[in-house]
Tab-separated table of C-alpha atoms in Angstrom:
chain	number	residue	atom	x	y	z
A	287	UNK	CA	24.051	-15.829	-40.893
A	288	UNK	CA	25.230	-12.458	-39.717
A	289	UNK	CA	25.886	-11.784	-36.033
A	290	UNK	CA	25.002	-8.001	-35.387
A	291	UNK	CA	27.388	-6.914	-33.245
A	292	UNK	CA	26.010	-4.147	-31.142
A	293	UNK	CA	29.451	-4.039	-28.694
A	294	UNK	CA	31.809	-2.925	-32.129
A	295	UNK	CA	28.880	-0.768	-33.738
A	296	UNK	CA	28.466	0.903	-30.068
A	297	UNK	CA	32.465	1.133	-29.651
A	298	UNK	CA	32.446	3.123	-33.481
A	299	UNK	CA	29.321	5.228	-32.238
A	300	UNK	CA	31.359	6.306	-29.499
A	301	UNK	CA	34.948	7.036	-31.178
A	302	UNK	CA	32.731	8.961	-33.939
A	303	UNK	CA	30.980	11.097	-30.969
A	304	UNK	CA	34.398	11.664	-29.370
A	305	UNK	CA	35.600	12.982	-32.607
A	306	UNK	CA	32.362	15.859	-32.748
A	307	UNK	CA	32.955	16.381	-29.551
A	308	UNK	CA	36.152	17.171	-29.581
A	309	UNK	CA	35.825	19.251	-32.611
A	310	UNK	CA	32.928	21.335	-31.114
A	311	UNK	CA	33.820	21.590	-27.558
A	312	UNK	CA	36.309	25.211	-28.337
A	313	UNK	CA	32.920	26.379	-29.909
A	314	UNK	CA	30.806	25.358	-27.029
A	315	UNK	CA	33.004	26.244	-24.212
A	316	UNK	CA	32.820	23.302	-22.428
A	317	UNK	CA	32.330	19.219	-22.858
A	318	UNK	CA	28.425	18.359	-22.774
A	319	UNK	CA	27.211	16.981	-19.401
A	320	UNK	CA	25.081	14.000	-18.731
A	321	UNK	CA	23.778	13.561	-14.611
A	322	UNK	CA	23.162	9.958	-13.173
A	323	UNK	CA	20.811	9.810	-10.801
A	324	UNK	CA	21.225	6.259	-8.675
A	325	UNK	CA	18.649	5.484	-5.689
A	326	UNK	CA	19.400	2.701	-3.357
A	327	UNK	CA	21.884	-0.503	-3.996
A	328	UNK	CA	20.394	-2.381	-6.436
A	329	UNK	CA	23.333	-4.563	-8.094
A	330	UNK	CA	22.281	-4.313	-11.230
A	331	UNK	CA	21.372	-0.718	-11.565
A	332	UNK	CA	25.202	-0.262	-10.168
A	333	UNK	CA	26.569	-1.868	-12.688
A	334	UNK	CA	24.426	-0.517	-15.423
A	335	UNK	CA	25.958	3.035	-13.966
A	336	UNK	CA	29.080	2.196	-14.141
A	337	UNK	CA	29.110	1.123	-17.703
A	338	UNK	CA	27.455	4.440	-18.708
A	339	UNK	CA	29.924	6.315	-16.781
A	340	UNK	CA	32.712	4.030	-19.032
A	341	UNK	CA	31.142	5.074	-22.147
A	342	UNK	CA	30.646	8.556	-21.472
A	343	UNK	CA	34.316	8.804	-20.689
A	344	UNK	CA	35.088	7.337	-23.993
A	345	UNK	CA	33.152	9.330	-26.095
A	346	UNK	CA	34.481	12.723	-24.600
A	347	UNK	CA	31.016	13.397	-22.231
A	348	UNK	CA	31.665	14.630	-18.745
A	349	UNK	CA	28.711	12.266	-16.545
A	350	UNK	CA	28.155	13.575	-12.752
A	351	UNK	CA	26.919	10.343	-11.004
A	352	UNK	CA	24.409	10.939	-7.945
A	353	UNK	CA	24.351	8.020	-5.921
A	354	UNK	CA	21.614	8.604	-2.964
A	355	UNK	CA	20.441	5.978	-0.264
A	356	UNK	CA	17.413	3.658	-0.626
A	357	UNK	CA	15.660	6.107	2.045
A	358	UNK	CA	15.930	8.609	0.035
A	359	UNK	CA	12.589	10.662	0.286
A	360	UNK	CA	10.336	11.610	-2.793
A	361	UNK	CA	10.826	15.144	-1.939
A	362	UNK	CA	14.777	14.639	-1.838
A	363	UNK	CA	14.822	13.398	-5.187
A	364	UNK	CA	12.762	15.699	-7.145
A	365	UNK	CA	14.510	18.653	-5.297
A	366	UNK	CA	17.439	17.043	-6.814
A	367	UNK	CA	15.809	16.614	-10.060
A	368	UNK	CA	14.801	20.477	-10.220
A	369	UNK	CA	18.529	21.316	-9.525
A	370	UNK	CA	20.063	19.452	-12.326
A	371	UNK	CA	17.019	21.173	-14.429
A	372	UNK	CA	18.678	24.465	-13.693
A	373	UNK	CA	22.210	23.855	-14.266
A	374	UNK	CA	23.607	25.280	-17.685
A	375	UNK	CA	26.260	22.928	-17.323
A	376	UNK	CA	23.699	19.812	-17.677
A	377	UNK	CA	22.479	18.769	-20.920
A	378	UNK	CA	20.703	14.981	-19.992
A	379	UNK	CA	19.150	13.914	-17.074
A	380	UNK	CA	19.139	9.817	-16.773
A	381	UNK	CA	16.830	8.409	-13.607
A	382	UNK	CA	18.002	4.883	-13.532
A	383	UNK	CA	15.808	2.851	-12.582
A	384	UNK	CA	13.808	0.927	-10.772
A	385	UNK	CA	13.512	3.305	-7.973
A	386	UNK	CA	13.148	1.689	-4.433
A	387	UNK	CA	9.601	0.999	-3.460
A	388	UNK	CA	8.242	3.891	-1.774
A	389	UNK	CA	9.086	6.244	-4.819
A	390	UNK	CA	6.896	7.076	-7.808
A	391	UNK	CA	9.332	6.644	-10.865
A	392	UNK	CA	6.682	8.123	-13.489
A	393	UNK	CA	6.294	11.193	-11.486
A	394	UNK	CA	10.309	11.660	-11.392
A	395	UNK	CA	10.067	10.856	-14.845
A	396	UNK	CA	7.632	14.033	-15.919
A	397	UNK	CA	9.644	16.171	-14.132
A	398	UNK	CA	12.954	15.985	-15.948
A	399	UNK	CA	12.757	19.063	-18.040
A	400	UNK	CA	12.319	17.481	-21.347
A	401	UNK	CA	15.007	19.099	-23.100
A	402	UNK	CA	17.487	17.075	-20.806
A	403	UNK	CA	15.392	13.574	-21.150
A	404	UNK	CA	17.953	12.167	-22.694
A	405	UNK	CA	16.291	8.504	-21.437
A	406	UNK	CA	13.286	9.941	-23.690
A	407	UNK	CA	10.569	8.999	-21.378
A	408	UNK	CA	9.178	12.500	-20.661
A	409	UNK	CA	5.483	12.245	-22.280
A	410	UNK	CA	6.589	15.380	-24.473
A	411	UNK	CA	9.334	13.185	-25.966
A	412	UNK	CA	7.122	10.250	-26.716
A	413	UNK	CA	4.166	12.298	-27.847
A	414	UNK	CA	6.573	13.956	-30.495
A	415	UNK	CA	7.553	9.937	-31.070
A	416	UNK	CA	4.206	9.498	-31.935
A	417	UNK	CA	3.239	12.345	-33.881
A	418	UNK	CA	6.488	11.869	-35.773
A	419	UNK	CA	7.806	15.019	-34.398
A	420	UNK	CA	11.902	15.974	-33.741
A	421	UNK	CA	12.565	14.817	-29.884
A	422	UNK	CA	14.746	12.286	-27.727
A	423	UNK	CA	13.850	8.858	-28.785
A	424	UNK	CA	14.094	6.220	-26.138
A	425	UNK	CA	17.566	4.715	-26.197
A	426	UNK	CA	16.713	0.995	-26.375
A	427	UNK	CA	14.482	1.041	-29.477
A	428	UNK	CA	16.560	3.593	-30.687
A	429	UNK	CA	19.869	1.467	-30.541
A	430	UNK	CA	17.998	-0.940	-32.445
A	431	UNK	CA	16.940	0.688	-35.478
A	432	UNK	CA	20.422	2.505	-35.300
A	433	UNK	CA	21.839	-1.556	-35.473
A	434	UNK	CA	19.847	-2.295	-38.378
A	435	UNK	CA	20.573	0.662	-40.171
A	436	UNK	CA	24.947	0.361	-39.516
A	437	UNK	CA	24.140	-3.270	-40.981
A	438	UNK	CA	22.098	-2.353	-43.906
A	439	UNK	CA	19.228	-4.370	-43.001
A	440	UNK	CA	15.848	-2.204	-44.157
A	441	UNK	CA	12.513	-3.715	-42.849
A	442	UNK	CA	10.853	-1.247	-45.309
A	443	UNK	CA	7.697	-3.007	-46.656
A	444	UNK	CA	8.909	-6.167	-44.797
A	445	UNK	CA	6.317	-7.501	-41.674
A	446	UNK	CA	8.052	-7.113	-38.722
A	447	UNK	CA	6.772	-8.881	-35.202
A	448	UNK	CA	7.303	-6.776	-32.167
A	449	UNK	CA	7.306	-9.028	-28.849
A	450	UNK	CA	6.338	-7.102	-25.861
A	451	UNK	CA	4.413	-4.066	-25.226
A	452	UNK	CA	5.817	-1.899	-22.902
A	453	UNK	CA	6.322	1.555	-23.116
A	454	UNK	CA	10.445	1.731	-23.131
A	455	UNK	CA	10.823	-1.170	-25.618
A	456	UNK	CA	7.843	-2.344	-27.214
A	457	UNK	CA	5.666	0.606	-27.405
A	458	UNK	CA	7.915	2.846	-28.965
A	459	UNK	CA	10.059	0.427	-30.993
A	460	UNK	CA	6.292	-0.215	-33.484
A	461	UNK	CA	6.157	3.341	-33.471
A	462	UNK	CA	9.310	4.000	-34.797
A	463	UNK	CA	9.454	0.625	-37.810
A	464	UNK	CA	6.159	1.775	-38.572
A	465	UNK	CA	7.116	5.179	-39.287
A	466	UNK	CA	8.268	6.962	-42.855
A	467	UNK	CA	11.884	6.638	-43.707
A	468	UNK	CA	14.385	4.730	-45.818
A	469	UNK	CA	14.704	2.077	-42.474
A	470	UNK	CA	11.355	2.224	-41.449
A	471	UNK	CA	7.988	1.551	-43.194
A	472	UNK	CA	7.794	-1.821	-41.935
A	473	UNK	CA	3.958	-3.340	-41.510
A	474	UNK	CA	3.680	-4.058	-37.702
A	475	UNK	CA	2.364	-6.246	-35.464
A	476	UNK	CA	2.448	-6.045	-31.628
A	477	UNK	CA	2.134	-9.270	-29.688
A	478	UNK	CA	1.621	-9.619	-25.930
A	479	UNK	CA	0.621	-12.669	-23.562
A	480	UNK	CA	-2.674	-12.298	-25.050
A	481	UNK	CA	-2.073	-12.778	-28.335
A	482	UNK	CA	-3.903	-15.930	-29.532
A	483	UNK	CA	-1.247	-18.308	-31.387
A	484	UNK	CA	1.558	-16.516	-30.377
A	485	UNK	CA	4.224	-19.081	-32.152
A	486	UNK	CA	2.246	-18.329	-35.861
A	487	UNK	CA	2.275	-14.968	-35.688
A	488	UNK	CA	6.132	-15.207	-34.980
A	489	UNK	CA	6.461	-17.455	-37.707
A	490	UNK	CA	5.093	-14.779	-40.394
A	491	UNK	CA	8.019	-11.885	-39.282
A	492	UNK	CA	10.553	-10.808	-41.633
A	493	UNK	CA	11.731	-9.117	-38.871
A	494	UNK	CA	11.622	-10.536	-35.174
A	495	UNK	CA	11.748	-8.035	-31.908
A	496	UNK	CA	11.329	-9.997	-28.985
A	497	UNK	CA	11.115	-8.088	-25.307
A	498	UNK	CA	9.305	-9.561	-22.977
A	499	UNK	CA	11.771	-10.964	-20.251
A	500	UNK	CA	11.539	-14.659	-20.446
A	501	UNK	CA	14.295	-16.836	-20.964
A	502	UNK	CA	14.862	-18.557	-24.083
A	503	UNK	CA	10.777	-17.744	-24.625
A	504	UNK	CA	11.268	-18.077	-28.683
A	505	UNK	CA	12.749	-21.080	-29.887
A	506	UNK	CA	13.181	-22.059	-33.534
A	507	UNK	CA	9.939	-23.388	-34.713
A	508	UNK	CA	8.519	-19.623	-34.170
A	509	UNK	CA	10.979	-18.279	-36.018
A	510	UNK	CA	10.689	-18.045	-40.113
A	511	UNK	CA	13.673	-19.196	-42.369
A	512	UNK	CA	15.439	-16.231	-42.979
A	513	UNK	CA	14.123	-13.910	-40.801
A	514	UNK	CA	16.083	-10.807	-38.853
A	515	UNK	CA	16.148	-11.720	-35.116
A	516	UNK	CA	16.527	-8.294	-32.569
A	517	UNK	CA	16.712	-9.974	-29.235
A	518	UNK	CA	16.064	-7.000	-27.088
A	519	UNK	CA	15.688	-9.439	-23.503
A	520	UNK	CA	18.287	-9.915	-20.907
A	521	UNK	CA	18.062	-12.871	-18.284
A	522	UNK	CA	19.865	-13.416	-15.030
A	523	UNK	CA	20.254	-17.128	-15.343
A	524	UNK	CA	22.018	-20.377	-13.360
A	525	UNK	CA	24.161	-20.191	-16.807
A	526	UNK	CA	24.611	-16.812	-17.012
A	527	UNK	CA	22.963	-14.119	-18.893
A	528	UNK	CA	20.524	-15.386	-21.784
A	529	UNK	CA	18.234	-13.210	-24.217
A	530	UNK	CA	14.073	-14.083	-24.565
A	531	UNK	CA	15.627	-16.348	-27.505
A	532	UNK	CA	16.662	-19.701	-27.867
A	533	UNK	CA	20.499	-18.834	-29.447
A	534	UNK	CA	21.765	-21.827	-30.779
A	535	UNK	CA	19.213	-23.687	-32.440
A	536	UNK	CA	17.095	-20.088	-33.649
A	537	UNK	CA	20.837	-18.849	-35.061
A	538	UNK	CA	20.862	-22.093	-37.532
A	539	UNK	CA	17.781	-20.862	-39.166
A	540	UNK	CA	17.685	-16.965	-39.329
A	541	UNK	CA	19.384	-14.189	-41.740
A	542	UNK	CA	20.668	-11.887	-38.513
A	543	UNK	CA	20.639	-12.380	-34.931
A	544	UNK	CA	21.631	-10.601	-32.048
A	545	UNK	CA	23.499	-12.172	-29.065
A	546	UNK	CA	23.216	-11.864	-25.519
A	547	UNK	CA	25.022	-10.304	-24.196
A	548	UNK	CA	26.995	-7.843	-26.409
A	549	UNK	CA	23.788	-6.565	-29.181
A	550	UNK	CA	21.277	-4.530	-27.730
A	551	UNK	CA	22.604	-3.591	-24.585
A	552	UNK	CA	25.526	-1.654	-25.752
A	553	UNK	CA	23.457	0.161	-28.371
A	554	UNK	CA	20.766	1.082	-26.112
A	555	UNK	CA	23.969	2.894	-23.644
A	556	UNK	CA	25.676	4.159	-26.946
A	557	UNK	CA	21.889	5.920	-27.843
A	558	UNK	CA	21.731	7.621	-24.770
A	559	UNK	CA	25.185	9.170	-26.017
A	560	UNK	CA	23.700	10.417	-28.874
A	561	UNK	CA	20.542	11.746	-26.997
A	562	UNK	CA	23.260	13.635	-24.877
A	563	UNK	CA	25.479	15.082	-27.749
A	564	UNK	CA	22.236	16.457	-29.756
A	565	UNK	CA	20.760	18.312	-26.402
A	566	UNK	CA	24.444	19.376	-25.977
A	567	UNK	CA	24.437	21.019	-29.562
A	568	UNK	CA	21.107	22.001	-29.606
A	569	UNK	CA	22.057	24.192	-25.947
A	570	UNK	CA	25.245	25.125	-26.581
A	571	UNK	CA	24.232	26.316	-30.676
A	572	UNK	CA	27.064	24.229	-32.734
């Protein structure tokens, strides 16, 4: 069994993005910016900041954190929203979210200029997603064909099971297996909580996505010998943090698995590096 390590690929992501930064920044005439937007107190949002602000600092990328109160008024925010639009010195815009109730995420969302969506939500950035077009690819699905590609694992004319529907993980990660390329080309199938017989149509994937925010949801008799396990969940739990699958028992029986935590969480943060270092060269012309 191989255990895909998504804290080690992330940590070489980022020590290969310091190194083009470092050799580009003379060229550019400056480091490339990413802005944090952070609304209210939420705990987990905080510390979700904090470890982009970490990684950013690692991989040579100056982040400008913008921590506002939870009665913070829609008006405030996308004022601050146009701002960061307008500065040269910003290349990615990240909303973290949820927002506090009261504010309308989506319409914060569409008004990040898309050329600094580096969270690739903008409806530009998943229409090119869709049409196959060059854009800013969401950072969690992202980080997840970027894992199976570091470890060689091709789901090309493989059936691959994607677990969840929504539009920053499940939505866009079919689009993107389903699409042409060398690590793509995979024959999807999207299940939701209205998929009838759930547990068979688990047990036909190749390769397994799950991300649907249940604890320990998939456990091993959905799971085919062999198969490629992405566990894409994270759980707040009495024992700590646990993925949408069943570790132990579903790590016996598959090919690759990803843990929780320390697989998809740290590629989905070093993706939104990436995201920031191509709108930085694509502004800045090296």
């Amino acid at each position: 069994m191989i255990l895909l390590d998504g804290k080690a690929t992330a940590a070489a992501m980022r020590e290969e993005l310091k190194k083009e930064v470092d050799a580009l920044a003379p060229k550019a005439g400056r480091a490339p910016g990413l802005a944090v937007i952070l609304v209210g107190e939420d705990p987990a949002s905080q510390v979700y900041v904090r470890n982009k602000e970490r990684a950013c600092e690692g991989a040579g990328i100056r982040s400008e954190a913008f921590r506002m109160s939870a009665e913070t008024s829609q008006a405030d925010l996308e004022e601050l929203i146009r701002t960061l639009n307008g500065r040269a010195d910003i290349d990615g815009i990240l909303l973290q979210l949820p927002l506090p109730a009261g504010l309308d995420s989506q319409r914060c969302l569409e008004l990040i200029d898309p050329a600094k969506d580096v969270d690739g939500f903008h409806p530009v950035n998943m229409g090119k997603l869709t049409l196959g077009l060059p854009g800013f690819r969401p950072c969690t699905p992202a980080g997840v064909m970027t894992l199976l590609e570091r470890y060689n694992l091709s789901p090309a004319g493989k059936k691959a099971v994607v677990l969840g529907r929504s539009n920053i993980v499940g939505k866009p990660l079919a689009l993107m297996l389903g699409a042409s390329g060398p690590f793509a080309n995979a024959t999807v199938t999207v299940c939701h909580s209205r998929t009838p017989d759930l547990a068979a149509q688990c047990r036909e994937a190749d390769f397994l996505f799950v991300a649907i925010g249940r604890a320990k949801f998939v456990t091993a008799d959905m799971v085919k010998p062999g198969a490629v396990v992405i566990d894409v969940g994270i759980n707040r739990t009495e024992d700590g943090l646990t993925g949408d699958v069943d570790y132990a028992p579903v790590s016996e029986i598959a090919s690759a698995i990803t843990p929780v935590p320390g697989g998809i969480g740290p590629m989905t943060i070093a993706q939104l590096l990436v995201n920031t270092v191509q709108s930085w060269k694509g502004r800045c012309g090296v």
